[in-house]
Short mmCIF file of C-alpha atoms and ligand atoms in Angstrom, two decimals:
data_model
loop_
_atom_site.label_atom_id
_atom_site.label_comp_id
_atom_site.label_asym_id
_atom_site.label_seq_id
_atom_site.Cartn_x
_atom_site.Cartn_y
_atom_site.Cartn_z
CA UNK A 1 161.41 -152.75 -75.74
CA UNK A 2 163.75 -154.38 -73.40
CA UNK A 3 164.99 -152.29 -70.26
CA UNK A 4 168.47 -150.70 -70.29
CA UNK A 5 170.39 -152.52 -67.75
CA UNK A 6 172.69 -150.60 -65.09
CA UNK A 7 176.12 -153.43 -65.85
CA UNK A 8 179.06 -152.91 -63.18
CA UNK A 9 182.46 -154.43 -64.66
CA UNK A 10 185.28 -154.88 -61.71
CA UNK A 11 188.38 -155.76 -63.54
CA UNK A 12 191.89 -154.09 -63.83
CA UNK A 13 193.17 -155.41 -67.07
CA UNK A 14 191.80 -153.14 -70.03
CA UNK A 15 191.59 -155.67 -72.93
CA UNK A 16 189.23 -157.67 -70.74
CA UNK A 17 186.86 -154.84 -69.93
CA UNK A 18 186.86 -153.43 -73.47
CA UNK A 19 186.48 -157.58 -74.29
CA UNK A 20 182.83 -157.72 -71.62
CA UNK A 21 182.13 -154.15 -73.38
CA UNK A 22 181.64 -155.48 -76.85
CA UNK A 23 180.33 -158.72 -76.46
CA UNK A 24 177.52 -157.07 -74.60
CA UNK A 25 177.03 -154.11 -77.22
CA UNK A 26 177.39 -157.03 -80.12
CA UNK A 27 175.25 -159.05 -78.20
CA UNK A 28 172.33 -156.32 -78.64
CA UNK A 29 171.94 -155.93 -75.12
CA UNK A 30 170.53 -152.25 -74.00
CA UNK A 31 173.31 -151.77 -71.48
CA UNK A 32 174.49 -148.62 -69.35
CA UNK A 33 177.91 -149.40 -68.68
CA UNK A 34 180.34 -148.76 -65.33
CA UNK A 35 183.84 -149.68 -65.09
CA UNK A 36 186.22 -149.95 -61.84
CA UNK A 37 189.55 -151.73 -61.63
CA UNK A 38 189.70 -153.00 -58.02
CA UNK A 39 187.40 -154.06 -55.09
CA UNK A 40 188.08 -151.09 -53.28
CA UNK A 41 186.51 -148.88 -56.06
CA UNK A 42 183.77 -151.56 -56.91
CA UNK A 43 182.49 -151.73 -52.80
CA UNK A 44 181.92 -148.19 -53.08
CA UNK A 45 180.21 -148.01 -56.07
CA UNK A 46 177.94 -151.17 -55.07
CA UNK A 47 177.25 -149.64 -51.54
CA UNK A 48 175.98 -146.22 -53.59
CA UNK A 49 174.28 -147.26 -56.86
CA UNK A 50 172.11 -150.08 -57.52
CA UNK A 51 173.47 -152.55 -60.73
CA UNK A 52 171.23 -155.08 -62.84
CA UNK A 53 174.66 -157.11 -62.82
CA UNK A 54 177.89 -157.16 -62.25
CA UNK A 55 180.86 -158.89 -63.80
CA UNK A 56 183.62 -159.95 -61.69
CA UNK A 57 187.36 -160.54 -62.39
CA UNK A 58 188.40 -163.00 -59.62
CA UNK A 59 191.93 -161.65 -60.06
CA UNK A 60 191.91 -158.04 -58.49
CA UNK A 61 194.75 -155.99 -57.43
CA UNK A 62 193.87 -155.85 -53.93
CA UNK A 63 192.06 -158.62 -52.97
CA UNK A 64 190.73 -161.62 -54.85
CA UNK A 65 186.91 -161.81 -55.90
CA UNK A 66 185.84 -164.21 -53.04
CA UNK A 67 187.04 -162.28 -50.43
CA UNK A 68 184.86 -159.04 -52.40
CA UNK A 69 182.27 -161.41 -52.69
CA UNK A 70 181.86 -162.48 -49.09
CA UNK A 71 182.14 -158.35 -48.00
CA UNK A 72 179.60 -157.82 -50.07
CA UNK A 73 177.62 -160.07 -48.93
CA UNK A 74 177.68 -159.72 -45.43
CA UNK A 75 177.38 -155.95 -46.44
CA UNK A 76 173.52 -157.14 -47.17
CA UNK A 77 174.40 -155.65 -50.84
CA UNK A 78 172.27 -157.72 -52.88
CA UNK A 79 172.97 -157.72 -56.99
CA UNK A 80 173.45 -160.82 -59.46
CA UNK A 81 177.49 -161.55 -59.47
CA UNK A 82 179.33 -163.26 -62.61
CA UNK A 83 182.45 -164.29 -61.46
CA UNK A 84 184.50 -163.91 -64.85
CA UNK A 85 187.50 -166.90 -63.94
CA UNK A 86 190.86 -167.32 -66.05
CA UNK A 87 192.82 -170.31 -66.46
CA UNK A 88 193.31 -172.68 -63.37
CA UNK A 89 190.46 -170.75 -61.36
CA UNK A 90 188.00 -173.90 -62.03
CA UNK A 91 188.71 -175.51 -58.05
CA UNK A 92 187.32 -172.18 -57.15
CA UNK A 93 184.17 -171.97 -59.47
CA UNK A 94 182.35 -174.16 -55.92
CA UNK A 95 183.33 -171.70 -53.23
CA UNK A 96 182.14 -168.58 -55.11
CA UNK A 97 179.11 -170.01 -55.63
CA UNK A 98 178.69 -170.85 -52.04
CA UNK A 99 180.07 -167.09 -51.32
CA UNK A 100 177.04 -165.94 -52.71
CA UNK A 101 178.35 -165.53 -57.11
CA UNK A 102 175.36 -166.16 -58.84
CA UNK A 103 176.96 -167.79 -62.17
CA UNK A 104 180.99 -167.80 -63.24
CA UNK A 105 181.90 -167.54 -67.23
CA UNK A 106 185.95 -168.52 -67.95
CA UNK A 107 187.36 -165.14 -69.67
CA UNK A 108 188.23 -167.56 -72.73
CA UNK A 109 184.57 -168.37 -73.24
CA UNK A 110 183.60 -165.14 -73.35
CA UNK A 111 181.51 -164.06 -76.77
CA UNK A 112 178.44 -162.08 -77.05
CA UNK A 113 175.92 -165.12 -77.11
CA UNK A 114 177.47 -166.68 -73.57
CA UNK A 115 177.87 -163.37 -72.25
CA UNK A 116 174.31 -162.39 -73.04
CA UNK A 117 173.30 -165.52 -72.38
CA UNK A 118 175.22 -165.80 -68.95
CA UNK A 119 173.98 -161.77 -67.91
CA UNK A 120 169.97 -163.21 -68.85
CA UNK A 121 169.88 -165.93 -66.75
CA UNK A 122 171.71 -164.34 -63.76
CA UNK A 123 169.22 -161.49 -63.72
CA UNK A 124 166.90 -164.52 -63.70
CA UNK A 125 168.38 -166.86 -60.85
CA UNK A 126 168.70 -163.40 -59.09
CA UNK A 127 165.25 -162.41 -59.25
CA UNK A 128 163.94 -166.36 -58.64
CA UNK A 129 166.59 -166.39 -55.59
CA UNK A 130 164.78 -162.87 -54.06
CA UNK A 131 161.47 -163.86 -54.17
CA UNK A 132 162.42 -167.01 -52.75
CA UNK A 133 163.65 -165.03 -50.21
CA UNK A 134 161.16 -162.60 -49.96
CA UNK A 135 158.83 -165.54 -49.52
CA UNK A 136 160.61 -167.02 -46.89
CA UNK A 137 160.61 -163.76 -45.29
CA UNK A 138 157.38 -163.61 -45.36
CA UNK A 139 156.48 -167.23 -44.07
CA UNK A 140 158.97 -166.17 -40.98
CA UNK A 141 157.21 -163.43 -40.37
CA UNK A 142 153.64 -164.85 -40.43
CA UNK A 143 155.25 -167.81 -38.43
CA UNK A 144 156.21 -165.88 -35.76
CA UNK A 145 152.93 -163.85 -35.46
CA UNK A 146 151.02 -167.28 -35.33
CA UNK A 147 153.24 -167.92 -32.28
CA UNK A 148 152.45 -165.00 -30.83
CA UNK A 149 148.94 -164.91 -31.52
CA UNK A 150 149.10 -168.63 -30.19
CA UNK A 151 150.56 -167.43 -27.02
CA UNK A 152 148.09 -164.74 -26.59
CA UNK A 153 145.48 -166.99 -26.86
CA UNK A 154 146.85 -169.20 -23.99
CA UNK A 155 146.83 -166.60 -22.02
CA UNK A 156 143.32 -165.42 -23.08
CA UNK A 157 142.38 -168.94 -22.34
CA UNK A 158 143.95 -169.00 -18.74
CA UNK A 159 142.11 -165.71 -18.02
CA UNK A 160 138.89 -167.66 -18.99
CA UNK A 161 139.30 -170.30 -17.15
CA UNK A 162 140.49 -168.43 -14.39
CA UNK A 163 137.55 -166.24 -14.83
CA UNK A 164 135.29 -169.56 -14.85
CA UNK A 165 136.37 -171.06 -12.15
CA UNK A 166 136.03 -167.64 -9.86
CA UNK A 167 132.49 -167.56 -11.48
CA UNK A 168 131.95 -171.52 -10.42
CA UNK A 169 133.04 -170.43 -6.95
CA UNK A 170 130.43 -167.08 -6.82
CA UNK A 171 127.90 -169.49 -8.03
CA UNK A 172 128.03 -172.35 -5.51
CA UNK A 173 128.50 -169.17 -2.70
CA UNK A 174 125.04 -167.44 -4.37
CA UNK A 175 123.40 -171.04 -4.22
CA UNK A 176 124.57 -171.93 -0.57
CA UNK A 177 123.45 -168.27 0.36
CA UNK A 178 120.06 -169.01 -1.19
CA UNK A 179 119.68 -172.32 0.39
CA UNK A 180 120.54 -170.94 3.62
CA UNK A 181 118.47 -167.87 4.00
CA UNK A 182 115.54 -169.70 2.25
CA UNK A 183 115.84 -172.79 4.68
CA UNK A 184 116.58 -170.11 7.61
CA UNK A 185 113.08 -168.06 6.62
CA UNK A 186 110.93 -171.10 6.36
CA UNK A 187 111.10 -171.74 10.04
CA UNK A 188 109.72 -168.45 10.81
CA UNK A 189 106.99 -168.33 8.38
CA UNK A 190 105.95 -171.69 9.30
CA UNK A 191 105.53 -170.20 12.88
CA UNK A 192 103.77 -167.15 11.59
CA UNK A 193 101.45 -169.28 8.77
CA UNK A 194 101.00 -171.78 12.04
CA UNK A 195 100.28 -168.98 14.72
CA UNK A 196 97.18 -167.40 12.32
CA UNK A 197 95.49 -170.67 11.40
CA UNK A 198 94.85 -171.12 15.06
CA UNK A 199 93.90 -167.62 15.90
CA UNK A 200 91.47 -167.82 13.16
CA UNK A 201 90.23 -171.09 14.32
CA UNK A 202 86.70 -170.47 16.62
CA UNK A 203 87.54 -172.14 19.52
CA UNK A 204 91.11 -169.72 20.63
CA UNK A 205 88.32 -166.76 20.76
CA UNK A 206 85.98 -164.99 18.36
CA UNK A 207 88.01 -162.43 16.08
CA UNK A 208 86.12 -159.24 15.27
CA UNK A 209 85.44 -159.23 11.91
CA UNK A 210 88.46 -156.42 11.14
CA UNK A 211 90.55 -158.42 13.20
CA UNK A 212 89.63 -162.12 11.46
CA UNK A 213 90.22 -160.15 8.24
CA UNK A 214 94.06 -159.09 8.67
CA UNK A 215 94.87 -162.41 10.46
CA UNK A 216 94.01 -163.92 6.96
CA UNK A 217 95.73 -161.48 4.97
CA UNK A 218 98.70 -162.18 7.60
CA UNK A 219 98.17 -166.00 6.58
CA UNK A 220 97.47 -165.30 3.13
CA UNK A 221 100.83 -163.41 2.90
CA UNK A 222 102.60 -165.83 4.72
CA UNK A 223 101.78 -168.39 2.38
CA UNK A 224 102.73 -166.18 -0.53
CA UNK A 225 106.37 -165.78 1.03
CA UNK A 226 106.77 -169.52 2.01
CA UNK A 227 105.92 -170.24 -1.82
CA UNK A 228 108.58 -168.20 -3.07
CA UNK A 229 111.02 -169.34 -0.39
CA UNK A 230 110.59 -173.18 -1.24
CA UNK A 231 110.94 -172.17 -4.27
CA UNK A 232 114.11 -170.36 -3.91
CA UNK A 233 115.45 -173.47 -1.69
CA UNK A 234 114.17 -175.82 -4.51
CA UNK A 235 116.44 -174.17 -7.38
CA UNK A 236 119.18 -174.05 -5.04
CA UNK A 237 118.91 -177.09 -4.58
CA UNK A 238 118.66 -178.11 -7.70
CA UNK A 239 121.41 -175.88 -9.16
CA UNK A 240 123.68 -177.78 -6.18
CA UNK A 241 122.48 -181.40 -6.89
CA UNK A 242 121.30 -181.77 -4.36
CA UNK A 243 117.85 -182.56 -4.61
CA UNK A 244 116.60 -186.26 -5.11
CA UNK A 245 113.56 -187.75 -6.25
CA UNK A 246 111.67 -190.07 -4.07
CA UNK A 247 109.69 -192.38 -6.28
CA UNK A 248 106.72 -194.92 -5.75
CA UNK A 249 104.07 -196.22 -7.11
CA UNK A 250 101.00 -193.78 -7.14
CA UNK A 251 97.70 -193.21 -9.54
CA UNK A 252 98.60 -189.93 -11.13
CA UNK A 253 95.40 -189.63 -12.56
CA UNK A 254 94.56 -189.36 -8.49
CA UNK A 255 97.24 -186.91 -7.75
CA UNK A 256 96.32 -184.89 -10.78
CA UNK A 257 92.69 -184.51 -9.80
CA UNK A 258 93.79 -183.27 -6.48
CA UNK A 259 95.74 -180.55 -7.38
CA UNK A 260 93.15 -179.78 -10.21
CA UNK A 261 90.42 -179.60 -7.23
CA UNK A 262 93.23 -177.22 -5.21
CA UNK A 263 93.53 -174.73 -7.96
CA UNK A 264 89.81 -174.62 -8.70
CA UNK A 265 89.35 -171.73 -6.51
CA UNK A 266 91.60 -169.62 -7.68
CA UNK A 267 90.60 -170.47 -11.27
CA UNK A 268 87.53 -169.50 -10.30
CA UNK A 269 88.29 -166.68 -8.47
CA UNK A 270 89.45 -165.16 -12.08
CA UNK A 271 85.80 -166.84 -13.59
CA UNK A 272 87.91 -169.17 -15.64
CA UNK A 273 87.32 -172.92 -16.22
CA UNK A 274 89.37 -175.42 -15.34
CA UNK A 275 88.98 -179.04 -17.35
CA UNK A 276 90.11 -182.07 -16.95
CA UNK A 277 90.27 -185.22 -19.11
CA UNK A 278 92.36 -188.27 -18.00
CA UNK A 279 92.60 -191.07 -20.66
CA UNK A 280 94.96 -193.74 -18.85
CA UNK A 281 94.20 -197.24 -19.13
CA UNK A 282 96.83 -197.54 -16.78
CA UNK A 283 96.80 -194.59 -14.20
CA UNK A 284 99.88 -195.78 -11.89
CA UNK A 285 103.46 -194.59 -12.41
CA UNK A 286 106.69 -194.82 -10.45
CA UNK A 287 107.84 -191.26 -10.15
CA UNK A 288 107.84 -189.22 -7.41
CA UNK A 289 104.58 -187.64 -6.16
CA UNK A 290 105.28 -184.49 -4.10
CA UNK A 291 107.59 -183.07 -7.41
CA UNK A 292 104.74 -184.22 -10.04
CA UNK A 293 102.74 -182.47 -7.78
CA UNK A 294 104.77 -179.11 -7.83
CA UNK A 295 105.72 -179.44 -11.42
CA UNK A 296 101.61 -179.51 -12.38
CA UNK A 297 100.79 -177.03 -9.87
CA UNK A 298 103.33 -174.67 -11.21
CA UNK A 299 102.29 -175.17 -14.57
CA UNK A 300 98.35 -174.50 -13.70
CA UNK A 301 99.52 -171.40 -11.30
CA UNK A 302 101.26 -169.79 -14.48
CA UNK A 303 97.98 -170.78 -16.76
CA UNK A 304 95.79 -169.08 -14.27
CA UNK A 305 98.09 -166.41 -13.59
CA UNK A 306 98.74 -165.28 -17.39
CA UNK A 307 94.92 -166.15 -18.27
CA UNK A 308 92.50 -162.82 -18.14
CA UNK A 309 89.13 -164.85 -19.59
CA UNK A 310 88.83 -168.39 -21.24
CA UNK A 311 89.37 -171.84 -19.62
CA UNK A 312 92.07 -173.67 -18.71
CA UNK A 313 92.61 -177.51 -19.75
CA UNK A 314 94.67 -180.52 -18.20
CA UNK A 315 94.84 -183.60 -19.98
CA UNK A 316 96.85 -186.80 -19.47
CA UNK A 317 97.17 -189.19 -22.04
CA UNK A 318 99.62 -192.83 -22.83
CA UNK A 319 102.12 -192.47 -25.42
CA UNK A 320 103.72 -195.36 -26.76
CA UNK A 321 106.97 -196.41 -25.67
CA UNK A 322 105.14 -196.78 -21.88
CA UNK A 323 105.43 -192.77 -21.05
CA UNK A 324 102.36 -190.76 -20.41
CA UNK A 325 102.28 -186.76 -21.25
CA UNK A 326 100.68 -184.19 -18.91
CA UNK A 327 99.43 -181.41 -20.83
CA UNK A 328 98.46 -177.73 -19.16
CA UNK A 329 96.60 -175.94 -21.76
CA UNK A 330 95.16 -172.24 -21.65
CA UNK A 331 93.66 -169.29 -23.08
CA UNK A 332 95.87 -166.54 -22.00
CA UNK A 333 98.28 -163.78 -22.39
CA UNK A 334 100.36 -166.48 -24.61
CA UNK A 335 104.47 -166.45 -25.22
CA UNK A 336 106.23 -164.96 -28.25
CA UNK A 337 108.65 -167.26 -29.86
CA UNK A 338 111.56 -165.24 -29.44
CA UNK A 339 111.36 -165.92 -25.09
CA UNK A 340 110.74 -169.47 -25.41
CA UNK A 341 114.30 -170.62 -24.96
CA UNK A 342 114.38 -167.68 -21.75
CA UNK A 343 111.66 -168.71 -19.92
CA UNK A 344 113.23 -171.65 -18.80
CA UNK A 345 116.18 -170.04 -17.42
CA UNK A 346 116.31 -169.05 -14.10
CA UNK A 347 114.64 -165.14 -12.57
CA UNK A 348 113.87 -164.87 -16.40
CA UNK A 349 110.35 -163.48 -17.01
CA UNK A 350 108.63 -162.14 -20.50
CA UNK A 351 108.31 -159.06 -18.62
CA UNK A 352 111.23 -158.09 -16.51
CA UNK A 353 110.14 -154.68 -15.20
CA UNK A 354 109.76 -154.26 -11.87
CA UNK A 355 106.39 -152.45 -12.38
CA UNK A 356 105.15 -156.01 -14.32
CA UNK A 357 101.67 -156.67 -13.71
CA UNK A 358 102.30 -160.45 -12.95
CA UNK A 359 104.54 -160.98 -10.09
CA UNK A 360 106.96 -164.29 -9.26
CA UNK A 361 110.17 -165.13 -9.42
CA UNK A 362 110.74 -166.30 -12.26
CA UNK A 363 112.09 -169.72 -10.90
CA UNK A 364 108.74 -172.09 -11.66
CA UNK A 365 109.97 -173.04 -15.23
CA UNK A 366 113.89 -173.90 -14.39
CA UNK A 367 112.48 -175.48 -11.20
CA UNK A 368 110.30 -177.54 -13.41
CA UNK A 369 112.84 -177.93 -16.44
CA UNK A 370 115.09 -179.35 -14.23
CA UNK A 371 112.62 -181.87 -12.37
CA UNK A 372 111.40 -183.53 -15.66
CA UNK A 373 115.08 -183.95 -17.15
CA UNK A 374 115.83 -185.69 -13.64
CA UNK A 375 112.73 -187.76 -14.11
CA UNK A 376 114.22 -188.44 -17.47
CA UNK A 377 111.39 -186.45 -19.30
CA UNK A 378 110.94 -183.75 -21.38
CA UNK A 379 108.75 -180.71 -21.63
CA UNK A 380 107.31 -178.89 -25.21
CA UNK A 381 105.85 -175.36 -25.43
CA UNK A 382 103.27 -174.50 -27.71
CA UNK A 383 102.06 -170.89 -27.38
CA UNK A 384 100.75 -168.07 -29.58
CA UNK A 385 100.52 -164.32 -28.38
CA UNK A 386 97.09 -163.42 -27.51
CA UNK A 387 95.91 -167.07 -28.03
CA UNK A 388 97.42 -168.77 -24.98
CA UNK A 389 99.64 -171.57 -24.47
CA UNK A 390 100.20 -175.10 -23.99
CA UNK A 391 102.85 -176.93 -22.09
CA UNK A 392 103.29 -180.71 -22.95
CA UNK A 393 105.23 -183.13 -20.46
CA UNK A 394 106.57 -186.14 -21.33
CA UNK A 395 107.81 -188.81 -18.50
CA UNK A 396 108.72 -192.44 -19.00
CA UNK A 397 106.13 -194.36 -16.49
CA UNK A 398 108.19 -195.48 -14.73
CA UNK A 399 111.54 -193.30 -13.63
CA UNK A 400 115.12 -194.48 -12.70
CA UNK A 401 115.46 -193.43 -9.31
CA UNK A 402 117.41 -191.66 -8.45
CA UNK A 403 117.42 -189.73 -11.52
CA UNK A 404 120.39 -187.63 -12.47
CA UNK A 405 119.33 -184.72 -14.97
CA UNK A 406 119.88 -186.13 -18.63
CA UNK A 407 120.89 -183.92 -21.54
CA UNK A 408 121.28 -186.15 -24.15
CA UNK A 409 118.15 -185.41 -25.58
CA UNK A 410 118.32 -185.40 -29.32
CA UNK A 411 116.50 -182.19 -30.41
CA UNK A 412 114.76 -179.49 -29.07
CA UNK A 413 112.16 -179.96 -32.16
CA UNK A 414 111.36 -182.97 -31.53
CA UNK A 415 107.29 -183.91 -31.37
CA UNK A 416 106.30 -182.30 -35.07
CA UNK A 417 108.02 -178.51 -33.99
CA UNK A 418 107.07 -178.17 -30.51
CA UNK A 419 109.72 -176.15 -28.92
CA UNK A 420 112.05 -177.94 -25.91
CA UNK A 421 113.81 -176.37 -23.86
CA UNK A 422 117.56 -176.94 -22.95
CA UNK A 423 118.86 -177.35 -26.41
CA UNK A 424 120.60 -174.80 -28.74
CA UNK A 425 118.44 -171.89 -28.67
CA UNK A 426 119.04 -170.96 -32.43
CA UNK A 427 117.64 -174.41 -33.15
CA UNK A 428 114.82 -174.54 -31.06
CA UNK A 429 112.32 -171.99 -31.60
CA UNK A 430 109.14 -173.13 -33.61
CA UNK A 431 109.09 -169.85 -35.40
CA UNK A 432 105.01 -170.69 -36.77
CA UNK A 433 103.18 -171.57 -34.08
CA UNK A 434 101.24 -174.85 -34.95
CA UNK A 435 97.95 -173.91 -33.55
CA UNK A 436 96.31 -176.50 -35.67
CA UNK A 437 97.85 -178.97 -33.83
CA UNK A 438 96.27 -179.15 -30.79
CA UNK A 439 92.59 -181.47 -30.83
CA UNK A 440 89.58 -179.32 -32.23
CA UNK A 441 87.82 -179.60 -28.46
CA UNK A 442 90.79 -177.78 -27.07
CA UNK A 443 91.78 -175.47 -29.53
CA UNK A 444 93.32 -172.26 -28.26
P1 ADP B 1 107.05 -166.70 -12.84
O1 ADP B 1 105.72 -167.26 -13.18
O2 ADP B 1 107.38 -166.74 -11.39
O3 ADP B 1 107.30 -165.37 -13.45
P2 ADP B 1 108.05 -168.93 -14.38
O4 ADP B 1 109.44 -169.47 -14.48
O5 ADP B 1 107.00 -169.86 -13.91
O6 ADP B 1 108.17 -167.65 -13.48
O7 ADP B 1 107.65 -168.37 -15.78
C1 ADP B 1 108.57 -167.54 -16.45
C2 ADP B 1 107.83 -166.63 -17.40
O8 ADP B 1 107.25 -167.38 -18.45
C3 ADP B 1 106.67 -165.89 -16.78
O9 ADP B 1 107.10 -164.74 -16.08
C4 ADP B 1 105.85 -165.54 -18.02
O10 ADP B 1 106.41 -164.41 -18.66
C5 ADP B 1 106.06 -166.77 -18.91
N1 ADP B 1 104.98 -167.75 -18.75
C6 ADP B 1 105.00 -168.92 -18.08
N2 ADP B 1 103.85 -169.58 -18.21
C7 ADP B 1 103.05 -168.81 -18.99
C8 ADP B 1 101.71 -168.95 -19.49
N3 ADP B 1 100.95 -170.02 -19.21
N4 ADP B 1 101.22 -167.96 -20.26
C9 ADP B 1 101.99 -166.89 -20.55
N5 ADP B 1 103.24 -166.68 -20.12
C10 ADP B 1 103.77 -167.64 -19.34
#
């Protein structure tokens, strides 16, 4: 059933209104009908109750239906208009649409079928016209609040980098404090490490055996503490850029073997083997010595360190593309997969308590992350909890000195699912451990 519509006519003559009456009623139109005679009356009524339609006389007694039109308009009353226009009104029929009419009928062509059909599509162009603007009102609106969101995020952004650059500033501070009161230490424990070597040395006087005893503790300490000061100075250092590599020529399977013979003791110390197997048919490299040196010796300290029982392998091997791979295999403790990527970060340790039972500082693994990307290298992790854990190092033979740290590396899971550090973390982990990987004689 169609819905009564609320019809407003504004005209003073009677014979017309009684004329819009019936054509409507005839027309079959479900109508409630109001009737005013001049814009005075028909303002008041708009501004108070809400009309489907209205039809308009342009004649009125007191003003003419453009000048209602406009009022009502910029009154913000919104309701379809028919402008009804007599004889001569055509040169009008363009302004009171502009004015805001919605349609205009002439009086003489009034009949139920135009009037009906006129009142119909009003409603329609009406309705079409509001959501048009309700639309636009809309797209305004979400306009605007994209501008201010944009502006917000500007100055979100500014705040970052605001934020980042005060953070770049802390950093370099934290690194030139390290490097200071690192470098600033050394020269003292030098003295001390110096001072006990030659009181424990025969010929500055025979130590009672007490007193021989805390001398070396005072030079095993002091060796300790000038460890973890170089390598303090080392990742600052590093983190500055300031470190360089100085390569040569050198036999690495030579250099390997002597730190290998170094760390015996305290391998042994623990009763744990420590292997070696070199298979080079060419053992020389161009890299630099003294940080191969550190990087393996870190690598077997940690192997020792995190190994209870078991042995502990080294192995150095050619890979194609002239690089070579030092691998640091061991029985220990072993790494869950979830601190792989953290491990290489810097002060970040499995166990962060300070009541750990290993102690360090947690810097070994940047330190050495960051040496083999200067040497242009990488390094892989294999490890299983309660199996152990192997660290795999790649370096070209022969390095591009000096080296600036490269990070264009390609994957982390590179090498059939090793992990590598350096690379997005959520990418990286090998979540199953290929045990099966590593040669039956060294299997963890
Ligand atoms: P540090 O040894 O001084 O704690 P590192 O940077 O050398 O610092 O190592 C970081 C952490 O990685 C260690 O604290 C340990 O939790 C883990 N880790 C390193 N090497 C091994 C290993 N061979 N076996 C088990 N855990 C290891």
């Amino acid at each position: 059933m169609e819905k009564t519509l609320k019809i407003l006519v504004v005209d003073d003559d009677e014979v017309d209104r009684i004329a819009v009456r019936s054509a409507l009623t005839k027309a079959g139109v479900q109508i409630e009908l109001s009737e005013v005679g001049d814009a005075n009356d028909a303002f008041s009524a708009l501004s108070t109750t809400a009309y489907d339609c209205v039809f308009l006389d342009y004649h009125l007694p007191d003003q003419d239906g453009l000048t209602l039109i406009q009022q009502l308009r910029s009154s913000e009353i919104k309701v379809p208009l028919v402008v009804l226009t007599g004889q001569g009104d055509e040169q009008i029929t363009l302004q009171l649409l502009k004015a805001g009419a919605t349609d205009y009928l002439s009086k003489s062509r009034i009949s139920p079928e135009t009037l009906a059909q006129v009142l119909r599509s009003a409603i329609r162009i009406y309705q079409a016209e509001m959501q048009a603007a309700l639309a636009n009102q809309q797209l305004r609106e979400s306009h605007e609040e994209l501008i201010r969101k944009n502006q917000e995020l500007e100055k979100q952004q500014q705040q970052i980098q605001m934020q980042n650059f005060k953070l770049l500033e802390a950093s370099k501070l934290k690194s030139l404090f390290l490097a200071t009161i690192s470098h600033e230490l050394r020269t003292p424990m030098n003295a001390i490490i110096g001072f006990s070597q030659i009181l424990l040395r025969p010929k500055f006087g025979q130590l009672t055996h007490q007193q021989a005893d805390m001398v070396e503790r005072i030079l095993n300490n002091g060796k300790h503490l000038l460890m973890l000061l170089n390598e303090v100075l080392d990742f600052s250092q590093l983190e500055a850029g300031r470190l360089d590599l100085k390569a040569e020529k050198f036999d690495v399977s030579k250099v390997i073997n002597l730190v290998v013979c170094e760390m015996r003791s305290l391998a042994e110390a623990k009763n744990l083997s420590l292997l070696m197997q070199t298979d080079l048919q060419n053992t020389f490299v161009f890299n630099d010595p003294v940080r191969l040196k550190q990087i393996l010796i870190n690598l077997l300290s940690n192997a020792i360190k995190f190994t209870e029982s078991g042995e502990i392998w080294v192995e150095v091997k050619e890979l194609p593309a002239n690089r070579v791979v030092i691998i640091v295999r061991d029985t220990g403790i072993g790494i869950a997969s979830r601190d792989f990527q953290h491990i290489f970060e810097a002060f970040r340790q499995v166990d962060q308590t300070i009541t750990r039972k290993y102690p360090g500082t947690g810097l070994g693994l940047a330190i050495i992350d960051s040496l083999v990307r200067m040497m242009g290298g990488k390094i892989f992790l294999e490890s299983k909890l309660g199996i152990g854990s192997m660290f795999k190092i790649e370096l070209p033979r022969q390095i591009k000195s000096p080296t600036v740290a490269d990070d264009t590396s390609a994957s982390n899971l590179e090498n059939d699912g090793f992990f590598c550090p350096g690379k997005n973390p959520h990418n990286s982990y090998s979540p199953a451990i290929k045990v099966s990987r590593v040669s039956p004689k060294f299997k963890l």
